[in-house]
C-alpha cells in the first residue's frame, strides 16, 4: 500500500492515553461491526481473498497463520473486526473465573521510538460467565482461543480450582484453550510454571477436559520469556508428558535490558509490568528455538513476542512455529499490518 492511512492518524491516537485510545477503538469497533455489510466490505479493502493462506494445525483450520495474541480483546467484544483485518485466529482473554477490575490506572504505557509497550493490566476481566455468553454469538470462519487465568485473590494453592472454573465456562465456546501461567502482573502466577506446580495443574486440566467430553479440543500452555534454559527444558518435558497440544511462547518480559539505554530511565519510572514489542523479538526467538528443539514433533509451538513483519513471521515459521501471534506491532503499525504480513508470507507457506 503506497500510503497507509494509519500513518496519518497515529499521531492523533498517540496523543490520547493508551487506555483511552484502546477504549475508543473498541467503541468504534462495536459500532462498525453492527453496520450491516460493513465487515465484508472492510475485509475486501483490508486483505481481500486470503484463502491461499489457510493452514491446519492442532486439528483446526486457520484462515490465516497470523493470530491476535491474548490481552487485546479480553472480552471477545470485536471478533468480526479482527476477522475483517485478516487475522486467522484471536486469543480472547485472559479471562478469570470471577470478574475483577485489574490494577489501578495508569497501567499501560507506550514507547513509540522503540515500538515497545509496558503493561501491568493485572487481568482486568468481566469474568467467565459474561465472556462465555458473548462468545455464543462469535463469528464463524475465525479460530477463537480462550486464554484463561486465575483471580488475584485466589491463593496459589487453589489455582487449579480457578482454571477449572474458567475452563468449564469458556471451553465449550472456543476452538482451543490457552493456560496463562506466565503473566508477570498477577502475584505468584509465574510460579505455576515450576514443574512441581505445573504437573498437577496440567493433570487437573486433562481431567476436566475428559469430564466435559472435550478430549479433541487442544489445550496450549503460555510461557514467559524469562526462564533459564535448564528451567525451560524441565518445563517443556512436563508439558510434553501431560497430554496438552503445545506451547505459546512468549508472554511479556520483566527484563528492562531490552530497552535501549537512552530510554531505560523513562521505562523504569513507569514502574512494574511486562514489556512487549520489537525489543522482545530476539529474546522470544531464543526461547522458541529452545522449546522447538526439545518439543516432541506431535506438539505445536505458537510463536509470539515482537513479531511485526512478514520477515519476522517467516523466521518464526521456519523455526518451527505452527502459527504466529501479534499484539504490540498492531498498535504501532495499524490495521494493515496483517495484510502486509500475509502478502510477504506467501512464499513460506
Ligand atoms: C496491554 C497488554 C495486555 C496483555 N494481556 C495479556 C493477557 O491478558 N493474557 C496473556 O496471555 N497475554 C497478555 N499479553 C501478552 C501478549 O499476548 C503477548 O504475549 C506479548 O505482548 C508479546 O507479544 P508482542 O510483542 O507481539 O506484543 C498482553 C500484552 C499487552 C501489551
Coordinates of C-alpha atoms and ligand atoms in Angstrom, one line a residue:
X1 CA 0.0 0.0 0.0
X2 CA 1.6 3.3 -1.1
X3 CA 0.2 5.4 1.7
X4 CA -1.0 3.7 4.9
X5 CA -3.8 5.9 6.4
X6 CA -2.8 4.7 9.8
X7 CA 0.4 6.8 9.5
X8 CA -1.7 9.9 9.3
X9 CA -4.0 9.1 12.3
X10 CA -1.4 7.5 14.5
X11 CA 0.0 10.8 15.9
X12 CA -3.6 11.8 16.9
X13 CA -4.2 8.4 18.5
X14 CA -0.9 8.5 20.4
X15 CA -1.9 11.9 21.9
X16 CA -4.5 10.0 23.9
X17 CA -3.6 7.9 26.9
X18 CA -3.1 4.3 25.8
X19 CA -6.2 3.1 27.6
X20 CA -8.4 5.9 26.3
X21 CA -7.2 5.1 22.7
X22 CA -8.0 1.4 23.4
X23 CA -11.5 2.2 24.7
X24 CA -12.2 4.5 21.8
X25 CA -11.0 1.9 19.3
X26 CA -13.3 -0.7 20.9
X27 CA -16.2 1.7 20.9
X28 CA -15.7 2.4 17.2
X29 CA -15.3 -1.3 16.5
X30 CA -18.5 -2.2 18.2
X31 CA -20.4 0.4 16.2
X32 CA -18.7 -0.6 13.0
X33 CA -19.5 -4.3 13.3
X34 CA -23.1 -3.5 13.9
X35 CA -23.5 -1.8 10.5
X36 CA -24.8 -4.4 8.0
X37 CA -22.4 -5.3 5.2
X38 CA -19.5 -3.2 6.6
X39 CA -17.3 -6.1 7.8
X40 CA -17.3 -7.9 4.5
X41 CA -16.5 -4.6 2.8
X42 CA -13.7 -3.9 5.3
X43 CA -12.3 -7.3 4.7
X44 CA -12.3 -6.8 0.9
X45 CA -10.4 -3.5 1.4
X46 CA -8.0 -4.7 4.1
X47 CA -7.0 -8.1 2.9
X48 CA -9.1 -9.4 0.0
X49 CA -9.0 -13.1 -0.7
X50 CA -6.8 -14.9 1.8
X51 CA -7.9 -18.4 1.1
X52 CA -4.4 -19.4 -0.2
X53 CA -3.0 -18.5 3.3
X54 CA -5.1 -21.0 5.3
X55 CA -3.4 -23.8 7.3
X56 CA -4.3 -26.7 9.5
X57 CA -2.8 -27.2 13.0
X58 CA -3.9 -28.9 16.1
X59 CA -6.8 -30.4 14.2
X60 CA -8.1 -26.9 13.5
X61 CA -8.5 -25.0 10.2
X62 CA -6.9 -21.5 10.4
X63 CA -8.0 -19.0 7.7
X64 CA -4.5 -17.4 8.1
X65 CA -1.3 -18.0 10.0
X66 CA -1.4 -14.6 11.7
X67 CA -3.2 -14.6 15.1
X68 CA -4.1 -11.8 17.5
X69 CA -2.4 -12.5 20.8
X70 CA -4.2 -12.6 24.1
X71 CA -4.9 -9.4 26.1
X72 CA -6.2 -7.1 23.4
X73 CA -9.8 -8.4 23.1
X74 CA -10.1 -9.8 26.6
X75 CA -13.8 -9.9 26.5
X76 CA -14.4 -11.2 22.9
X77 CA -16.0 -7.9 22.0
X78 CA -15.0 -7.2 18.5
X79 CA -14.2 -10.6 16.9
X80 CA -15.8 -9.7 13.5
X81 CA -13.5 -6.7 13.2
X82 CA -10.4 -8.9 13.7
X83 CA -11.6 -11.3 11.1
X84 CA -12.1 -8.5 8.7
X85 CA -8.5 -7.4 9.2
X86 CA -7.2 -10.8 8.1
X87 CA -6.5 -12.5 11.4
X88 CA -6.9 -16.2 11.2
X89 CA -7.2 -16.6 15.0
X90 CA -7.9 -14.5 18.0
X91 CA -7.0 -15.5 21.5
X92 CA -9.5 -13.9 23.8
X93 CA -8.7 -13.3 27.5
X94 CA -7.1 -13.6 29.8
X95 CA -10.5 -14.4 31.3
X96 CA -10.7 -15.0 35.0
X97 CA -13.4 -17.1 36.6
X98 CA -14.9 -14.2 38.6
X99 CA -15.0 -10.6 37.4
X100 CA -12.1 -8.4 38.6
X101 CA -11.0 -4.8 37.9
X102 CA -7.3 -5.4 37.4
X103 CA -4.7 -2.9 38.6
X104 CA -5.2 0.8 39.2
X105 CA -4.5 3.2 36.3
X106 CA -2.1 4.1 34.8
X107 CA -1.2 0.6 33.9
X108 CA -0.4 0.8 30.2
X109 CA 2.5 2.7 28.6
X110 CA 3.9 3.0 25.1
X111 CA 7.4 3.8 23.8
X112 CA 6.9 4.5 20.1
X113 CA 10.6 5.2 19.4
X114 CA 11.2 1.5 20.1
X115 CA 7.8 0.0 19.4
X116 CA 7.6 -1.2 22.9
X117 CA 4.7 -1.4 25.4
X118 CA 4.8 -1.8 29.1
X119 CA 1.6 -3.1 30.8
X120 CA 0.6 -4.1 34.3
X121 CA -3.1 -4.5 33.5
X122 CA -3.4 -7.4 36.0
X123 CA -6.2 -9.4 34.3
X124 CA -9.0 -6.9 34.2
X125 CA -11.8 -9.3 33.3
X126 CA -15.5 -9.2 33.0
X127 CA -15.4 -12.8 34.3
X128 CA -16.0 -16.1 32.5
X129 CA -19.8 -16.1 32.7
X130 CA -20.2 -12.8 30.8
X131 CA -17.5 -13.6 28.2
X132 CA -18.9 -17.1 27.6
X133 CA -22.3 -15.7 27.0
X134 CA -20.8 -13.2 24.5
X135 CA -18.9 -16.0 22.7
X136 CA -22.1 -17.7 21.8
X137 CA -22.5 -15.0 19.2
X138 CA -19.0 -15.3 17.8
X139 CA -18.5 -15.2 14.1
X140 CA -17.7 -18.3 12.1
X141 CA -14.6 -18.6 9.9
X142 CA -12.2 -17.5 12.6
X143 CA -10.4 -19.6 15.1
X144 CA -11.1 -18.4 18.6
X145 CA -8.8 -19.4 21.5
X146 CA -9.8 -18.9 25.1
X147 CA -7.0 -17.8 27.3
X148 CA -7.8 -18.4 31.0
X149 CA -6.1 -17.4 34.3
X150 CA -6.8 -17.2 38.0
X151 CA -8.3 -14.4 40.0
X152 CA -5.9 -12.3 42.0
X153 CA -7.5 -13.1 45.4
X154 CA -7.3 -16.9 44.8
X155 CA -4.3 -18.4 46.7
X156 CA -1.7 -20.1 44.6
X157 CA -2.6 -23.5 46.2
X158 CA -6.1 -23.1 44.8
X159 CA -5.1 -22.0 41.3
X160 CA -6.3 -25.3 39.8
X161 CA -9.9 -24.6 41.0
X162 CA -9.9 -21.3 39.2
X163 CA -8.5 -22.7 35.9
X164 CA -11.1 -25.5 36.1
X165 CA -13.9 -23.0 36.7
X166 CA -12.9 -20.7 33.8
X167 CA -12.4 -23.8 31.6
X168 CA -15.8 -25.2 32.4
X169 CA -17.4 -21.9 31.2
X170 CA -15.1 -20.9 28.3
X171 CA -14.0 -24.2 26.7
X172 CA -17.4 -25.1 25.2
X173 CA -17.5 -21.8 23.3
X174 CA -13.9 -21.8 21.8
X175 CA -11.7 -23.8 19.5
X176 CA -8.7 -24.1 21.8
X177 CA -7.8 -23.2 25.3
X178 CA -4.6 -21.4 26.4
X179 CA -3.5 -21.7 30.0
X180 CA -1.9 -18.4 31.0
X181 CA 0.7 -19.2 33.7
X182 CA 3.1 -16.5 32.6
X183 CA 1.6 -13.1 33.1
X184 CA 4.0 -11.1 35.4
X185 CA 1.1 -8.9 36.7
X186 CA -0.7 -11.4 38.9
X187 CA 1.4 -12.1 42.0
X188 CA 2.7 -15.7 42.1
X189 CA 1.2 -16.7 38.7
X190 CA 4.6 -17.4 37.1
X191 CA 5.4 -19.8 39.9
X192 CA 2.8 -22.2 38.4
X193 CA 5.4 -22.8 35.6
X194 CA 7.6 -24.7 38.1
X195 CA 7.5 -28.4 37.2
X196 CA 6.2 -29.4 40.7
X197 CA 3.3 -27.0 40.3
X198 CA 2.8 -27.4 36.6
X199 CA 2.4 -31.2 36.5
X200 CA -0.6 -31.3 38.9
X201 CA -2.1 -28.3 37.2
X202 CA -2.0 -29.9 33.7
X203 CA -3.1 -33.2 35.2
X204 CA -6.2 -31.4 36.6
X205 CA -6.9 -29.8 33.3
X206 CA -6.7 -33.1 31.4
X207 CA -9.2 -34.5 33.9
X208 CA -11.8 -31.7 33.4
X209 CA -11.3 -31.8 29.7
X210 CA -12.2 -35.5 29.8
X211 CA -15.1 -34.9 32.2
X212 CA -16.6 -32.4 29.8
X213 CA -16.1 -34.7 26.7
X214 CA -13.8 -32.2 25.1
X215 CA -10.8 -34.5 24.5
X216 CA -10.5 -33.4 20.9
X217 CA -10.0 -29.7 21.9
X218 CA -6.4 -28.5 22.1
X219 CA -5.0 -27.0 25.2
X220 CA -1.9 -24.9 24.9
X221 CA 0.3 -23.6 27.7
X222 CA 1.6 -20.0 27.5
X223 CA 5.1 -19.5 28.9
X224 CA 7.2 -16.5 29.9
X225 CA 10.4 -15.5 28.1
X226 CA 12.3 -15.0 31.4
X227 CA 13.2 -18.7 32.1
X228 CA 16.7 -20.0 32.2
X229 CA 17.2 -22.8 29.6
X230 CA 17.5 -25.5 32.2
X231 CA 14.2 -24.4 33.8
X232 CA 12.7 -24.2 30.4
X233 CA 13.8 -27.7 29.5
X234 CA 12.3 -29.2 32.6
X235 CA 9.0 -27.3 31.9
X236 CA 8.9 -28.5 28.3
X237 CA 9.4 -32.0 29.5
X238 CA 6.4 -31.7 31.9
X239 CA 4.3 -30.2 29.2
X240 CA 5.3 -32.9 26.7
X241 CA 4.3 -35.7 29.2
X242 CA 1.0 -34.1 30.1
X243 CA -1.2 -34.6 27.1
X244 CA -1.7 -31.0 26.1
X245 CA -1.2 -29.9 22.5
X246 CA 1.6 -27.4 22.7
X247 CA 3.2 -24.2 23.9
X248 CA 2.6 -20.5 23.2
X249 CA 5.9 -18.6 23.6
X250 CA 6.1 -16.0 24.8
X251 CA 4.3 -13.7 27.2
X252 CA 5.8 -10.2 28.1
X253 CA 9.2 -9.9 29.7
X254 CA 10.3 -8.4 33.1
X255 CA 13.8 -7.8 31.6
X256 CA 14.4 -4.0 31.3
X257 CA 17.6 -4.8 29.4
X258 CA 15.6 -5.0 26.2
X259 CA 15.0 -1.2 26.3
X260 CA 17.8 0.9 24.8
X261 CA 19.9 2.8 27.3
X262 CA 18.6 6.2 26.5
X263 CA 15.1 5.2 27.3
X264 CA 15.7 2.9 30.2
X265 CA 15.3 5.5 33.0
X266 CA 12.0 6.6 31.5
X267 CA 10.7 3.0 31.3
X268 CA 11.9 2.3 34.9
X269 CA 10.0 5.4 36.0
X270 CA 6.8 3.8 34.7
X271 CA 7.2 1.1 37.4
X272 CA 6.3 -2.6 37.4
X273 CA 4.9 -4.5 34.4
X274 CA 5.8 -6.7 31.4
X275 CA 7.4 -5.4 28.3
X276 CA 6.4 -6.4 24.8
X277 CA 7.1 -5.3 21.2
X278 CA 10.1 -5.1 19.0
X279 CA 12.8 -5.4 21.7
X280 CA 11.3 -8.7 22.9
X281 CA 11.8 -10.4 19.5
X282 CA 15.3 -11.8 19.9
X283 CA 14.7 -13.0 23.4
X284 CA 11.4 -14.6 22.5
X285 CA 13.0 -16.2 19.4
X286 CA 15.7 -17.8 21.5
X287 CA 13.1 -19.3 23.8
X288 CA 11.0 -20.5 20.8
X289 CA 14.1 -22.2 19.3
X290 CA 15.0 -23.9 22.6
X291 CA 11.4 -25.1 23.0
X292 CA 11.2 -26.4 19.5
X293 CA 14.5 -28.3 19.8
X294 CA 13.1 -30.2 22.8
X295 CA 9.4 -30.5 22.0
X296 CA 8.1 -33.8 20.6
X297 CA 7.1 -33.3 17.0
X298 CA 3.4 -34.0 17.6
X299 CA 3.2 -31.0 19.9
X300 CA 2.8 -27.5 18.4
X301 CA 4.7 -24.3 19.1
X302 CA 3.0 -20.9 18.6
X303 CA 5.4 -18.0 18.2
X304 CA 4.6 -14.7 19.9
X305 CA 6.8 -11.8 21.1
X306 CA 8.0 -8.9 19.0
X307 CA 6.7 -10.2 15.7
X308 CA 5.8 -7.3 13.5
X309 CA 6.6 -8.1 9.8
X310 CA 6.4 -10.9 7.3
X311 CA 10.1 -11.5 7.7
X312 CA 9.6 -12.0 11.5
X313 CA 6.7 -14.3 10.9
X314 CA 8.6 -16.3 8.2
X315 CA 11.6 -16.7 10.5
X316 CA 9.3 -18.0 13.3
X317 CA 7.6 -20.4 10.9
X318 CA 11.0 -21.6 9.7
X319 CA 12.0 -22.1 13.3
X320 CA 9.1 -24.5 13.7
X321 CA 6.1 -22.4 14.7
X322 CA 2.7 -23.7 13.7
X323 CA 1.3 -20.1 13.6
X324 CA 2.3 -16.7 14.9
X325 CA 0.6 -14.1 17.1
X326 CA 1.0 -10.4 17.3
X327 CA -0.1 -7.7 19.7
X328 CA 2.3 -4.7 20.1
X329 CA 3.1 -4.4 16.4
X330 CA -0.6 -3.9 15.7
X331 CA -0.6 -0.8 18.0
X332 CA 2.4 0.7 16.2
X333 CA 1.8 -0.4 12.7
X334 CA -2.0 -0.3 12.5
X335 CA -4.7 -2.5 10.9
X336 CA -3.0 -3.0 7.5
X337 CA -0.2 -4.9 9.3
X338 CA -1.9 -8.2 8.8
X339 CA -2.2 -7.7 5.1
X340 CA 1.5 -6.8 4.8
X341 CA 2.4 -9.8 6.8
X342 CA 0.2 -12.1 4.8
X343 CA 1.5 -10.7 1.5
X344 CA 5.1 -11.4 2.5
X345 CA 4.3 -14.8 3.9
X346 CA 3.0 -16.3 0.7
X347 CA 6.3 -17.9 -0.3
X348 CA 6.9 -19.5 3.1
X349 CA 3.6 -21.4 3.2
Ligands
LIG1 C1 -1.5 -4.5 27.1 C2 -1.2 -5.9 27.1 C3 -2.1 -6.8 27.7 C4 -1.8 -8.2 27.7 N1 -2.6 -9.0 28.3 C5 -2.4 -10.4 28.2 C6 -3.3 -11.3 28.8 O1 -4.3 -10.9 29.4 N2 -3.0 -12.6 28.7 C7 -1.9 -13.1 28.0 O2 -1.7 -14.3 28.0 N3 -1.1 -12.2 27.5 C8 -1.3 -10.9 27.5 N4 -0.4 -10.0 26.9 C9 0.8 -10.6 26.2 C10 0.6 -10.7 24.7 O3 -0.4 -11.7 24.5 C11 1.9 -11.2 24.1 O4 2.3 -12.4 24.6 C12 3.1 -10.2 24.3 O5 2.6 -8.9 24.3 C13 4.2 -10.4 23.4 O6 3.8 -10.2 22.0 P1 4.0 -8.8 21.3 O7 5.5 -8.4 21.4 O8 3.6 -9.1 19.9 O9 3.1 -7.8 21.9 C14 -0.7 -8.7 26.9 C15 0.2 -7.8 26.3 C16 -0.1 -6.4 26.3 C17 0.8 -5.4 25.6

